[in-house]
């Protein structure tokens, strides 16, 4: 049997591969599994892996990562397709693509007709919440609906990240325990990220004293001033993009998906963007580039540059206000 697993849900893909591995006798599984890298794959390597005789088992399993992505158009793809047609019945051949698949690809077309194709999309909405509930149950815990939604807000819809957070939350709740929203806020929220949001809130509302205290608190919390300036520049770019998308009447979840943000981050950015004009954000970004150059050329210390930026931002907004 020949399979194609693809799609952005890395955890679901990995679990499907693990299930196929587990179908082989445990004692001889390693002797009957070959894993090949599509970046370096040759037809000779594939033939050798697939046609090796199973050892004390009925079948072999050959897993090839990213062959469709890296196979060159023309002869290489045709050879791959042709071999799939004559692969031995004693071998299960699994193509795993870690990125999006070009549906016009010769091998995709062939496998769609002759193989078993499974897509693993990222989950969203009620389907994602149901998955979280099932996952918590498999960890011998129960999660409240509000807690599940809060988890999505903070961690996004990446299944691997959600699974890791759920494992931590289930351990905290204890066997048979219930995960509530307070537990999610306590264990999942990135406190440094929260502090950065608070700092930017203070900047956007011209609270100079609070913004300076927030900057110093972040430094005391271990954040290096150059990194904070970098994060400020990144956040300003996010706010510029968010302003554009909000003007197009895009929903926060859509904005999060388009910009690759957690839903909570997208909603917070939409709130912050309302406190700036586009011109103010562009000016602030340009000023950060100037300060970065001053730091790298030794004309200014990073901590001084950070505090100067805070003062300039608050004073400029106060004058405009």
Short mmCIF file of C-alpha atoms in Angstrom, two decimals:
data_model
loop_
_atom_site.label_atom_id
_atom_site.label_comp_id
_atom_site.label_asym_id
_atom_site.label_seq_id
_atom_site.Cartn_x
_atom_site.Cartn_y
_atom_site.Cartn_z
CA UNK A 1 0.00 0.00 0.00
CA UNK A 2 1.22 3.51 -0.82
CA UNK A 3 0.24 6.52 1.30
CA UNK A 4 0.61 10.28 1.19
CA UNK A 5 0.33 12.23 4.44
CA UNK A 6 0.40 16.01 4.15
CA UNK A 7 -0.92 19.17 5.74
CA UNK A 8 0.14 21.69 8.41
CA UNK A 9 -1.08 19.68 11.43
CA UNK A 10 2.33 18.30 12.41
CA UNK A 11 1.09 16.47 15.50
CA UNK A 12 -1.67 14.61 13.66
CA UNK A 13 0.75 13.67 10.86
CA UNK A 14 3.31 12.40 13.37
CA UNK A 15 0.71 10.37 15.24
CA UNK A 16 -0.46 8.77 11.99
CA UNK A 17 3.12 7.76 11.19
CA UNK A 18 3.59 6.47 14.75
CA UNK A 19 0.45 4.36 14.39
CA UNK A 20 1.88 2.73 11.27
CA UNK A 21 5.16 2.07 13.06
CA UNK A 22 3.27 0.47 15.94
CA UNK A 23 1.55 -1.95 13.55
CA UNK A 24 4.84 -3.83 13.12
CA UNK A 25 5.95 -6.43 15.69
CA UNK A 26 7.79 -4.45 18.37
CA UNK A 27 10.69 -6.90 18.63
CA UNK A 28 11.67 -6.49 14.97
CA UNK A 29 10.17 -3.09 14.14
CA UNK A 30 13.50 -1.30 13.82
CA UNK A 31 14.75 -3.94 11.40
CA UNK A 32 11.71 -3.46 9.15
CA UNK A 33 11.51 0.33 9.00
CA UNK A 34 13.47 2.60 6.69
CA UNK A 35 13.30 6.40 6.86
CA UNK A 36 14.50 8.35 3.82
CA UNK A 37 15.13 12.06 3.31
CA UNK A 38 13.47 13.39 0.16
CA UNK A 39 16.14 16.07 -0.24
CA UNK A 40 18.77 13.40 -0.98
CA UNK A 41 16.54 10.64 -2.31
CA UNK A 42 17.62 8.60 -5.32
CA UNK A 43 15.51 6.00 -7.04
CA UNK A 44 18.18 3.41 -6.16
CA UNK A 45 17.82 4.17 -2.44
CA UNK A 46 14.06 3.86 -2.65
CA UNK A 47 14.23 0.54 -4.50
CA UNK A 48 16.73 -0.89 -2.00
CA UNK A 49 14.59 0.12 0.98
CA UNK A 50 11.30 -1.13 -0.47
CA UNK A 51 12.59 -4.42 -1.87
CA UNK A 52 14.51 -5.60 1.18
CA UNK A 53 12.83 -8.74 2.46
CA UNK A 54 10.84 -8.31 5.70
CA UNK A 55 12.65 -9.80 8.71
CA UNK A 56 10.42 -12.03 10.86
CA UNK A 57 7.40 -9.96 9.79
CA UNK A 58 4.88 -9.86 6.96
CA UNK A 59 5.70 -6.35 5.81
CA UNK A 60 8.25 -3.56 5.75
CA UNK A 61 7.53 0.13 6.27
CA UNK A 62 9.37 2.78 4.24
CA UNK A 63 8.81 6.41 5.20
CA UNK A 64 9.98 9.17 2.85
CA UNK A 65 9.95 12.78 4.03
CA UNK A 66 9.40 15.65 1.57
CA UNK A 67 9.98 13.69 -1.63
CA UNK A 68 7.30 15.62 -3.51
CA UNK A 69 8.74 18.96 -2.45
CA UNK A 70 12.29 18.14 -3.48
CA UNK A 71 11.82 15.90 -6.51
CA UNK A 72 12.78 17.66 -9.73
CA UNK A 73 10.26 17.97 -12.53
CA UNK A 74 10.67 15.65 -15.48
CA UNK A 75 12.56 12.37 -15.41
CA UNK A 76 13.04 12.21 -11.61
CA UNK A 77 9.31 12.51 -10.92
CA UNK A 78 8.43 10.05 -13.67
CA UNK A 79 10.86 7.47 -12.23
CA UNK A 80 9.34 7.93 -8.80
CA UNK A 81 5.81 7.49 -10.16
CA UNK A 82 6.82 4.47 -12.22
CA UNK A 83 8.42 2.75 -9.25
CA UNK A 84 5.31 3.30 -7.14
CA UNK A 85 3.44 1.24 -9.72
CA UNK A 86 5.73 -1.76 -9.19
CA UNK A 87 6.59 -1.44 -5.49
CA UNK A 88 6.39 -4.89 -3.82
CA UNK A 89 3.28 -5.91 -1.92
CA UNK A 90 5.46 -6.68 1.12
CA UNK A 91 6.16 -2.95 1.60
CA UNK A 92 4.03 -0.09 2.86
CA UNK A 93 5.45 3.09 1.33
CA UNK A 94 4.52 6.33 3.08
CA UNK A 95 5.30 9.76 1.63
CA UNK A 96 5.15 12.46 4.33
CA UNK A 97 5.13 16.11 3.27
CA UNK A 98 5.82 18.65 5.99
CA UNK A 99 4.81 21.66 3.87
CA UNK A 100 1.95 22.36 1.50
CA UNK A 101 1.69 20.06 -1.51
CA UNK A 102 1.43 21.20 -5.10
CA UNK A 103 -1.68 19.37 -6.23
CA UNK A 104 -0.45 19.54 -9.83
CA UNK A 105 2.57 17.42 -8.88
CA UNK A 106 2.77 14.24 -10.95
CA UNK A 107 3.07 12.03 -7.86
CA UNK A 108 0.18 13.76 -6.07
CA UNK A 109 -2.05 13.09 -9.08
CA UNK A 110 -0.95 9.46 -9.17
CA UNK A 111 -1.39 8.85 -5.44
CA UNK A 112 -4.80 10.53 -5.45
CA UNK A 113 -5.96 7.84 -7.87
CA UNK A 114 -3.94 4.80 -6.83
CA UNK A 115 -2.89 5.35 -3.22
CA UNK A 116 -4.30 6.51 0.10
CA UNK A 117 -4.05 10.28 0.52
CA UNK A 118 -4.64 11.84 3.95
CA UNK A 119 -4.64 15.56 4.57
CA UNK A 120 -3.97 16.85 8.09
CA UNK A 121 -5.33 20.41 8.31
CA UNK A 122 -5.10 22.64 11.35
CA UNK A 123 -8.30 22.51 13.35
CA UNK A 124 -10.33 25.58 14.25
CA UNK A 125 -13.58 26.66 15.88
CA UNK A 126 -15.81 24.03 17.54
CA UNK A 127 -13.82 21.18 15.98
CA UNK A 128 -10.65 22.38 17.70
CA UNK A 129 -12.44 22.76 21.05
CA UNK A 130 -13.81 19.21 20.76
CA UNK A 131 -10.28 17.96 20.02
CA UNK A 132 -8.99 19.73 23.15
CA UNK A 133 -11.73 18.08 25.24
CA UNK A 134 -10.87 14.64 23.85
CA UNK A 135 -7.16 15.21 24.39
CA UNK A 136 -7.73 16.26 27.98
CA UNK A 137 -9.87 13.14 28.53
CA UNK A 138 -7.07 10.95 27.14
CA UNK A 139 -4.85 12.55 29.80
CA UNK A 140 -7.44 11.59 32.46
CA UNK A 141 -8.58 15.16 33.01
CA UNK A 142 -11.61 17.28 32.13
CA UNK A 143 -11.33 20.78 30.71
CA UNK A 144 -14.07 23.37 31.09
CA UNK A 145 -15.35 24.95 27.82
CA UNK A 146 -14.21 28.44 28.88
CA UNK A 147 -10.77 27.05 29.72
CA UNK A 148 -10.52 25.33 26.33
CA UNK A 149 -11.34 28.59 24.55
CA UNK A 150 -8.85 30.48 26.70
CA UNK A 151 -6.19 27.92 25.85
CA UNK A 152 -6.80 28.50 22.14
CA UNK A 153 -6.65 32.26 22.66
CA UNK A 154 -3.24 31.97 24.30
CA UNK A 155 -1.62 29.07 22.45
CA UNK A 156 -3.26 29.28 19.01
CA UNK A 157 -4.33 26.27 16.97
CA UNK A 158 -1.02 24.46 16.61
CA UNK A 159 -1.86 20.96 17.86
CA UNK A 160 1.65 20.19 19.07
CA UNK A 161 1.76 23.32 21.23
CA UNK A 162 -1.75 22.64 22.53
CA UNK A 163 -0.89 19.04 23.37
CA UNK A 164 2.17 20.15 25.33
CA UNK A 165 0.15 22.72 27.26
CA UNK A 166 -2.62 20.19 27.96
CA UNK A 167 -0.12 17.69 29.32
CA UNK A 168 1.14 20.36 31.72
CA UNK A 169 -2.40 21.39 32.70
CA UNK A 170 -3.53 17.79 33.24
CA UNK A 171 -0.56 17.15 35.52
CA UNK A 172 -1.46 20.28 37.47
CA UNK A 173 -5.14 19.28 37.75
CA UNK A 174 -4.25 15.75 38.85
CA UNK A 175 -5.74 12.43 37.81
CA UNK A 176 -9.49 12.89 37.28
CA UNK A 177 -9.19 16.63 37.93
CA UNK A 178 -10.76 19.55 36.10
CA UNK A 179 -8.82 22.19 34.17
CA UNK A 180 -10.44 25.58 34.65
CA UNK A 181 -9.68 28.98 33.15
CA UNK A 182 -7.71 30.07 36.20
CA UNK A 183 -5.34 27.15 35.68
CA UNK A 184 -4.87 28.07 32.01
CA UNK A 185 -4.11 31.69 32.90
CA UNK A 186 -1.72 30.58 35.61
CA UNK A 187 0.25 28.03 33.59
CA UNK A 188 -0.07 29.01 29.93
CA UNK A 189 0.14 32.77 29.83
CA UNK A 190 3.57 34.01 28.85
CA UNK A 191 4.15 36.56 31.59
CA UNK A 192 6.94 38.31 29.73
CA UNK A 193 4.68 38.65 26.70
CA UNK A 194 1.96 40.04 28.95
CA UNK A 195 4.44 42.52 30.43
CA UNK A 196 5.48 43.59 26.94
CA UNK A 197 1.81 44.21 26.02
CA UNK A 198 1.36 46.27 29.18
CA UNK A 199 4.48 48.26 28.34
CA UNK A 200 3.17 49.01 24.83
CA UNK A 201 -0.25 49.90 26.26
CA UNK A 202 1.48 52.47 28.46
CA UNK A 203 3.34 53.84 25.43
CA UNK A 204 0.18 54.10 23.34
CA UNK A 205 -1.71 55.95 26.08
CA UNK A 206 1.18 58.35 26.81
CA UNK A 207 1.74 57.14 30.39
CA UNK A 208 5.41 58.11 30.50
CA UNK A 209 6.09 57.13 34.09
CA UNK A 210 4.37 53.77 33.76
CA UNK A 211 6.10 53.08 30.42
CA UNK A 212 9.54 53.80 31.89
CA UNK A 213 8.77 51.60 34.91
CA UNK A 214 7.57 48.87 32.56
CA UNK A 215 10.76 49.06 30.50
CA UNK A 216 12.92 48.80 33.62
CA UNK A 217 10.81 45.92 34.97
CA UNK A 218 11.32 43.98 31.74
CA UNK A 219 15.07 44.57 31.96
CA UNK A 220 15.06 43.37 35.58
CA UNK A 221 13.09 40.32 34.42
CA UNK A 222 16.02 39.38 32.19
CA UNK A 223 15.08 41.05 28.92
CA UNK A 224 18.10 42.63 27.23
CA UNK A 225 17.50 46.22 25.99
CA UNK A 226 18.57 45.37 22.38
CA UNK A 227 16.05 42.53 22.36
CA UNK A 228 13.34 44.83 23.69
CA UNK A 229 14.04 47.34 20.91
CA UNK A 230 13.84 44.49 18.41
CA UNK A 231 10.51 43.35 19.90
CA UNK A 232 9.20 46.92 19.80
CA UNK A 233 10.04 47.15 16.09
CA UNK A 234 8.35 43.79 15.48
CA UNK A 235 5.26 44.86 17.40
CA UNK A 236 5.04 48.13 15.48
CA UNK A 237 5.16 46.19 12.18
CA UNK A 238 2.38 43.95 13.50
CA UNK A 239 0.30 47.00 14.44
CA UNK A 240 0.73 48.44 10.93
CA UNK A 241 -0.48 45.18 9.37
CA UNK A 242 -3.34 44.90 11.86
CA UNK A 243 -4.49 48.45 11.13
CA UNK A 244 -4.76 47.59 7.44
CA UNK A 245 -6.68 44.39 8.07
CA UNK A 246 -9.03 46.01 10.61
CA UNK A 247 -9.78 48.69 8.00
CA UNK A 248 -10.82 45.84 5.70
CA UNK A 249 -13.25 44.69 8.42
CA UNK A 250 -11.37 41.44 8.96
CA UNK A 251 -12.21 39.44 12.08
CA UNK A 252 -9.54 38.93 14.79
CA UNK A 253 -9.33 35.19 14.08
CA UNK A 254 -8.75 35.87 10.38
CA UNK A 255 -6.10 38.44 11.25
CA UNK A 256 -4.41 35.92 13.54
CA UNK A 257 -4.31 33.30 10.77
CA UNK A 258 -3.02 35.70 8.13
CA UNK A 259 -0.24 37.13 10.31
CA UNK A 260 0.63 33.88 12.08
CA UNK A 261 -0.32 35.22 15.52
CA UNK A 262 -2.06 33.70 18.49
CA UNK A 263 -5.71 34.84 18.59
CA UNK A 264 -5.10 36.59 21.91
CA UNK A 265 -2.13 38.48 20.43
CA UNK A 266 -4.16 39.52 17.37
CA UNK A 267 -6.99 40.86 19.52
CA UNK A 268 -4.57 42.75 21.74
CA UNK A 269 -2.80 44.21 18.72
CA UNK A 270 -6.13 45.38 17.28
CA UNK A 271 -6.83 47.23 20.54
CA UNK A 272 -3.37 48.82 20.55
CA UNK A 273 -3.48 49.80 16.88
CA UNK A 274 -6.46 52.07 17.58
CA UNK A 275 -4.18 54.26 19.70
CA UNK A 276 -1.83 55.07 16.83
CA UNK A 277 -2.14 56.59 13.38
CA UNK A 278 -0.33 54.83 10.55
CA UNK A 279 2.02 57.82 10.30
CA UNK A 280 2.91 57.56 13.99
CA UNK A 281 3.74 53.88 13.62
CA UNK A 282 5.93 54.48 10.55
CA UNK A 283 7.76 57.32 12.33
CA UNK A 284 8.28 55.16 15.42
CA UNK A 285 9.66 52.30 13.33
CA UNK A 286 12.07 54.62 11.51
CA UNK A 287 13.24 56.00 14.86
CA UNK A 288 13.92 52.49 16.14
CA UNK A 289 16.09 51.83 13.09
CA UNK A 290 18.05 55.02 13.83
CA UNK A 291 18.56 54.01 17.45
CA UNK A 292 19.62 50.51 16.41
CA UNK A 293 22.28 52.03 14.16
CA UNK A 294 23.46 54.29 16.99
CA UNK A 295 23.81 51.28 19.30
CA UNK A 296 25.71 49.19 16.75
CA UNK A 297 28.12 52.04 15.95
CA UNK A 298 28.82 52.65 19.64
CA UNK A 299 27.21 56.10 19.76
CA UNK A 300 24.62 55.11 22.38
CA UNK A 301 24.04 52.46 25.02
CA UNK A 302 21.06 50.18 24.38
CA UNK A 303 19.35 50.96 27.69
CA UNK A 304 19.70 54.70 27.06
CA UNK A 305 18.26 54.24 23.55
CA UNK A 306 15.29 52.34 24.94
CA UNK A 307 14.47 55.01 27.52
CA UNK A 308 14.96 57.79 24.94
CA UNK A 309 12.51 56.05 22.61
CA UNK A 310 9.94 55.79 25.40
CA UNK A 311 10.26 59.49 26.27
CA UNK A 312 10.07 60.58 22.62
CA UNK A 313 7.02 58.42 21.94
CA UNK A 314 5.10 59.71 24.95
CA UNK A 315 6.04 63.34 24.42
CA UNK A 316 5.26 63.25 20.70
CA UNK A 317 1.82 61.78 21.35
CA UNK A 318 1.19 64.25 24.17
CA UNK A 319 1.98 67.18 21.85
CA UNK A 320 -0.27 65.73 19.14
CA UNK A 321 -3.01 65.09 21.68
#
